[in-house]
């Protein structure tokens, strides 16, 4: 049996971050530059990045653009999700999927025991892993069919 995958194994360690006083325009530019759909909002506490919120591209569209607000005077703290769901580095792949489903989120910041940001795992990351695992099962079926054909010849 292989080792069970954890959030720490799956997460991307390079995370696009902003601070409460980062402007929405600057955050949107960061998302564009990094080709991501979210910014994790952190507080700097003695050199540690402590997760305090998240803003997604959808948050900007739904809370600002669609309501006719001008983004220039707004900061991340104005629209960030403060009821943030995070996962621990030691949480399993199954734990990640449950957290995503139970809370209706597609992105989960990964934190250590002190709530310091360690990475981010997305639904895309989880789907890639699941597809890889399913492909291994398909490979098993193909191997079994080839072996059966070889035995019958």
PDB file of C-alpha atoms in Angstrom:
ATOM      1  CA  UNK A   1       0.000   0.000   0.000  1.00  0.00           C
ATOM      2  CA  UNK A   2       1.151   3.489  -0.784  1.00  0.00           C
ATOM      3  CA  UNK A   3       1.279   6.418   1.547  1.00  0.00           C
ATOM      4  CA  UNK A   4      -1.963   8.340   1.998  1.00  0.00           C
ATOM      5  CA  UNK A   5      -1.784  11.747   0.310  1.00  0.00           C
ATOM      6  CA  UNK A   6      -2.180  14.779   2.556  1.00  0.00           C
ATOM      7  CA  UNK A   7      -2.949  18.436   1.964  1.00  0.00           C
ATOM      8  CA  UNK A   8       0.731  19.137   2.539  1.00  0.00           C
ATOM      9  CA  UNK A   9       1.617  16.731  -0.280  1.00  0.00           C
ATOM     10  CA  UNK A  10      -0.940  18.145  -2.708  1.00  0.00           C
ATOM     11  CA  UNK A  11      -0.818  21.876  -2.098  1.00  0.00           C
ATOM     12  CA  UNK A  12       0.960  24.456  -4.168  1.00  0.00           C
ATOM     13  CA  UNK A  13       3.503  26.216  -1.967  1.00  0.00           C
ATOM     14  CA  UNK A  14       3.587  29.361  -4.109  1.00  0.00           C
ATOM     15  CA  UNK A  15       0.456  31.224  -3.046  1.00  0.00           C
ATOM     16  CA  UNK A  16      -0.752  34.584  -4.291  1.00  0.00           C
ATOM     17  CA  UNK A  17      -1.242  36.642  -1.143  1.00  0.00           C
ATOM     18  CA  UNK A  18      -2.435  40.085  -0.245  1.00  0.00           C
ATOM     19  CA  UNK A  19      -3.022  42.057   2.903  1.00  0.00           C
ATOM     20  CA  UNK A  20      -6.151  43.683   4.271  1.00  0.00           C
ATOM     21  CA  UNK A  21      -5.026  47.042   2.839  1.00  0.00           C
ATOM     22  CA  UNK A  22      -4.166  45.696  -0.623  1.00  0.00           C
ATOM     23  CA  UNK A  23      -6.387  47.437  -3.150  1.00  0.00           C
ATOM     24  CA  UNK A  24      -8.811  45.378  -5.204  1.00  0.00           C
ATOM     25  CA  UNK A  25      -7.181  46.621  -8.397  1.00  0.00           C
ATOM     26  CA  UNK A  26      -3.742  45.491  -7.177  1.00  0.00           C
ATOM     27  CA  UNK A  27      -5.190  42.122  -6.122  1.00  0.00           C
ATOM     28  CA  UNK A  28      -6.837  41.649  -9.531  1.00  0.00           C
ATOM     29  CA  UNK A  29      -3.521  42.473 -11.202  1.00  0.00           C
ATOM     30  CA  UNK A  30      -1.766  39.879  -9.006  1.00  0.00           C
ATOM     31  CA  UNK A  31      -4.347  37.262  -9.985  1.00  0.00           C
ATOM     32  CA  UNK A  32      -3.812  38.072 -13.648  1.00  0.00           C
ATOM     33  CA  UNK A  33      -0.007  37.959 -13.387  1.00  0.00           C
ATOM     34  CA  UNK A  34      -0.035  34.667 -11.469  1.00  0.00           C
ATOM     35  CA  UNK A  35      -2.860  33.115 -13.545  1.00  0.00           C
ATOM     36  CA  UNK A  36      -4.910  32.303 -10.449  1.00  0.00           C
ATOM     37  CA  UNK A  37      -8.479  32.930  -9.351  1.00  0.00           C
ATOM     38  CA  UNK A  38      -7.898  33.951  -5.760  1.00  0.00           C
ATOM     39  CA  UNK A  39      -5.790  35.901  -3.316  1.00  0.00           C
ATOM     40  CA  UNK A  40      -5.303  34.604   0.211  1.00  0.00           C
ATOM     41  CA  UNK A  41      -5.448  37.521   2.627  1.00  0.00           C
ATOM     42  CA  UNK A  42      -2.878  37.301   5.404  1.00  0.00           C
ATOM     43  CA  UNK A  43      -1.835  39.252   8.466  1.00  0.00           C
ATOM     44  CA  UNK A  44       1.890  39.514   9.099  1.00  0.00           C
ATOM     45  CA  UNK A  45       2.458  38.436  12.695  1.00  0.00           C
ATOM     46  CA  UNK A  46       6.130  38.432  13.642  1.00  0.00           C
ATOM     47  CA  UNK A  47       7.167  37.299  10.175  1.00  0.00           C
ATOM     48  CA  UNK A  48       4.466  34.633   9.912  1.00  0.00           C
ATOM     49  CA  UNK A  49       1.685  34.862   7.334  1.00  0.00           C
ATOM     50  CA  UNK A  50      -1.503  34.146   9.289  1.00  0.00           C
ATOM     51  CA  UNK A  51      -4.538  33.489   7.081  1.00  0.00           C
ATOM     52  CA  UNK A  52      -7.407  35.903   7.764  1.00  0.00           C
ATOM     53  CA  UNK A  53      -9.489  35.805   4.582  1.00  0.00           C
ATOM     54  CA  UNK A  54      -9.741  35.119   0.881  1.00  0.00           C
ATOM     55  CA  UNK A  55     -10.911  37.016  -2.184  1.00  0.00           C
ATOM     56  CA  UNK A  56     -11.724  35.267  -5.447  1.00  0.00           C
ATOM     57  CA  UNK A  57     -12.237  36.636  -8.920  1.00  0.00           C
ATOM     58  CA  UNK A  58     -15.911  35.775  -8.457  1.00  0.00           C
ATOM     59  CA  UNK A  59     -16.044  37.844  -5.249  1.00  0.00           C
ATOM     60  CA  UNK A  60     -14.772  40.866  -7.181  1.00  0.00           C
ATOM     61  CA  UNK A  61     -17.327  40.376  -9.938  1.00  0.00           C
ATOM     62  CA  UNK A  62     -20.311  39.679  -7.676  1.00  0.00           C
ATOM     63  CA  UNK A  63     -19.554  42.168  -4.879  1.00  0.00           C
ATOM     64  CA  UNK A  64     -18.097  45.025  -6.889  1.00  0.00           C
ATOM     65  CA  UNK A  65     -18.540  44.917 -10.650  1.00  0.00           C
ATOM     66  CA  UNK A  66     -22.089  43.512 -10.734  1.00  0.00           C
ATOM     67  CA  UNK A  67     -23.268  45.983  -8.090  1.00  0.00           C
ATOM     68  CA  UNK A  68     -21.849  48.994  -9.927  1.00  0.00           C
ATOM     69  CA  UNK A  69     -19.231  49.860  -7.316  1.00  0.00           C
ATOM     70  CA  UNK A  70     -15.934  51.388  -8.371  1.00  0.00           C
ATOM     71  CA  UNK A  71     -13.027  49.130  -7.389  1.00  0.00           C
ATOM     72  CA  UNK A  72     -10.428  51.895  -6.943  1.00  0.00           C
ATOM     73  CA  UNK A  73     -11.313  52.940  -3.398  1.00  0.00           C
ATOM     74  CA  UNK A  74     -11.831  49.368  -2.158  1.00  0.00           C
ATOM     75  CA  UNK A  75      -9.438  47.081  -0.312  1.00  0.00           C
ATOM     76  CA  UNK A  76      -9.339  43.330   0.140  1.00  0.00           C
ATOM     77  CA  UNK A  77     -10.668  43.688   3.681  1.00  0.00           C
ATOM     78  CA  UNK A  78     -13.807  45.305   2.240  1.00  0.00           C
ATOM     79  CA  UNK A  79     -14.953  42.154   0.428  1.00  0.00           C
ATOM     80  CA  UNK A  80     -12.869  39.261   1.763  1.00  0.00           C
ATOM     81  CA  UNK A  81     -14.528  36.119   3.036  1.00  0.00           C
ATOM     82  CA  UNK A  82     -13.767  36.037   6.733  1.00  0.00           C
ATOM     83  CA  UNK A  83     -15.617  32.776   7.422  1.00  0.00           C
ATOM     84  CA  UNK A  84     -12.684  31.045   5.832  1.00  0.00           C
ATOM     85  CA  UNK A  85     -12.300  27.287   5.631  1.00  0.00           C
ATOM     86  CA  UNK A  86      -8.738  26.035   5.920  1.00  0.00           C
ATOM     87  CA  UNK A  87      -7.187  22.595   6.104  1.00  0.00           C
ATOM     88  CA  UNK A  88      -4.179  21.318   7.972  1.00  0.00           C
ATOM     89  CA  UNK A  89      -1.083  20.034   6.202  1.00  0.00           C
ATOM     90  CA  UNK A  90      -1.835  16.616   7.684  1.00  0.00           C
ATOM     91  CA  UNK A  91      -5.456  16.402   6.461  1.00  0.00           C
ATOM     92  CA  UNK A  92      -6.043  13.579   3.980  1.00  0.00           C
ATOM     93  CA  UNK A  93      -7.275  13.817   0.401  1.00  0.00           C
ATOM     94  CA  UNK A  94     -10.639  12.567   1.653  1.00  0.00           C
ATOM     95  CA  UNK A  95     -10.688  15.298   4.313  1.00  0.00           C
ATOM     96  CA  UNK A  96     -10.047  17.890   1.575  1.00  0.00           C
ATOM     97  CA  UNK A  97     -12.907  16.616  -0.544  1.00  0.00           C
ATOM     98  CA  UNK A  98     -15.270  16.618   2.439  1.00  0.00           C
ATOM     99  CA  UNK A  99     -14.287  20.187   3.359  1.00  0.00           C
ATOM    100  CA  UNK A 100     -14.817  21.377  -0.223  1.00  0.00           C
ATOM    101  CA  UNK A 101     -18.208  19.677  -0.462  1.00  0.00           C
ATOM    102  CA  UNK A 102     -19.439  20.580   3.008  1.00  0.00           C
ATOM    103  CA  UNK A 103     -18.534  24.260   2.643  1.00  0.00           C
ATOM    104  CA  UNK A 104     -19.094  24.691  -1.110  1.00  0.00           C
ATOM    105  CA  UNK A 105     -15.571  25.961  -1.791  1.00  0.00           C
ATOM    106  CA  UNK A 106     -13.093  25.147  -4.542  1.00  0.00           C
ATOM    107  CA  UNK A 107      -9.963  26.520  -2.913  1.00  0.00           C
ATOM    108  CA  UNK A 108      -8.566  25.716   0.525  1.00  0.00           C
ATOM    109  CA  UNK A 109      -5.627  27.452   2.166  1.00  0.00           C
ATOM    110  CA  UNK A 110      -3.369  24.916   3.855  1.00  0.00           C
ATOM    111  CA  UNK A 111      -2.105  25.945   7.284  1.00  0.00           C
ATOM    112  CA  UNK A 112       0.212  24.576   9.929  1.00  0.00           C
ATOM    113  CA  UNK A 113      -0.609  24.121  13.608  1.00  0.00           C
ATOM    114  CA  UNK A 114      -0.130  27.883  14.206  1.00  0.00           C
ATOM    115  CA  UNK A 115      -2.523  28.802  11.316  1.00  0.00           C
ATOM    116  CA  UNK A 116       0.408  30.022   9.247  1.00  0.00           C
ATOM    117  CA  UNK A 117      -0.126  29.771   5.489  1.00  0.00           C
ATOM    118  CA  UNK A 118       1.746  26.817   4.003  1.00  0.00           C
ATOM    119  CA  UNK A 119       0.053  26.512   0.611  1.00  0.00           C
ATOM    120  CA  UNK A 120      -3.220  26.247  -1.245  1.00  0.00           C
ATOM    121  CA  UNK A 121      -5.050  23.282  -2.723  1.00  0.00           C
ATOM    122  CA  UNK A 122      -7.732  23.697  -5.370  1.00  0.00           C
ATOM    123  CA  UNK A 123     -10.461  21.499  -6.726  1.00  0.00           C
ATOM    124  CA  UNK A 124      -8.415  21.277  -9.952  1.00  0.00           C
ATOM    125  CA  UNK A 125      -5.493  19.841  -7.950  1.00  0.00           C
ATOM    126  CA  UNK A 126      -7.775  17.241  -6.369  1.00  0.00           C
ATOM    127  CA  UNK A 127      -9.339  16.310  -9.715  1.00  0.00           C
ATOM    128  CA  UNK A 128      -5.892  15.811 -11.302  1.00  0.00           C
ATOM    129  CA  UNK A 129      -4.933  13.386  -8.541  1.00  0.00           C
ATOM    130  CA  UNK A 130      -8.211  11.487  -8.804  1.00  0.00           C
ATOM    131  CA  UNK A 131      -7.885  11.221 -12.587  1.00  0.00           C
ATOM    132  CA  UNK A 132      -4.351   9.861 -12.183  1.00  0.00           C
ATOM    133  CA  UNK A 133      -5.581   7.263  -9.694  1.00  0.00           C
ATOM    134  CA  UNK A 134      -8.498   6.258 -11.938  1.00  0.00           C
ATOM    135  CA  UNK A 135      -6.119   5.919 -14.893  1.00  0.00           C
ATOM    136  CA  UNK A 136      -4.105   3.421 -12.850  1.00  0.00           C
ATOM    137  CA  UNK A 137      -7.266   1.335 -12.419  1.00  0.00           C
ATOM    138  CA  UNK A 138      -7.984   1.520 -16.148  1.00  0.00           C
ATOM    139  CA  UNK A 139      -4.410   0.361 -16.726  1.00  0.00           C
ATOM    140  CA  UNK A 140      -5.108  -2.620 -14.473  1.00  0.00           C
ATOM    141  CA  UNK A 141      -8.111  -3.589 -16.620  1.00  0.00           C
ATOM    142  CA  UNK A 142      -6.020  -3.308 -19.805  1.00  0.00           C
ATOM    143  CA  UNK A 143      -3.245  -5.438 -18.312  1.00  0.00           C
ATOM    144  CA  UNK A 144      -5.718  -8.111 -17.217  1.00  0.00           C
ATOM    145  CA  UNK A 145      -7.240  -8.277 -20.718  1.00  0.00           C
ATOM    146  CA  UNK A 146      -3.779  -8.574 -22.345  1.00  0.00           C
ATOM    147  CA  UNK A 147      -2.763 -11.311 -19.925  1.00  0.00           C
ATOM    148  CA  UNK A 148      -5.963 -13.228 -20.582  1.00  0.00           C
ATOM    149  CA  UNK A 149      -5.437 -13.001 -24.363  1.00  0.00           C
ATOM    150  CA  UNK A 150      -1.848 -14.218 -23.971  1.00  0.00           C
ATOM    151  CA  UNK A 151      -2.944 -17.228 -21.920  1.00  0.00           C
ATOM    152  CA  UNK A 152      -5.522 -18.247 -24.533  1.00  0.00           C
ATOM    153  CA  UNK A 153      -3.128 -18.226 -27.471  1.00  0.00           C
TER     154      UNK A 153
END
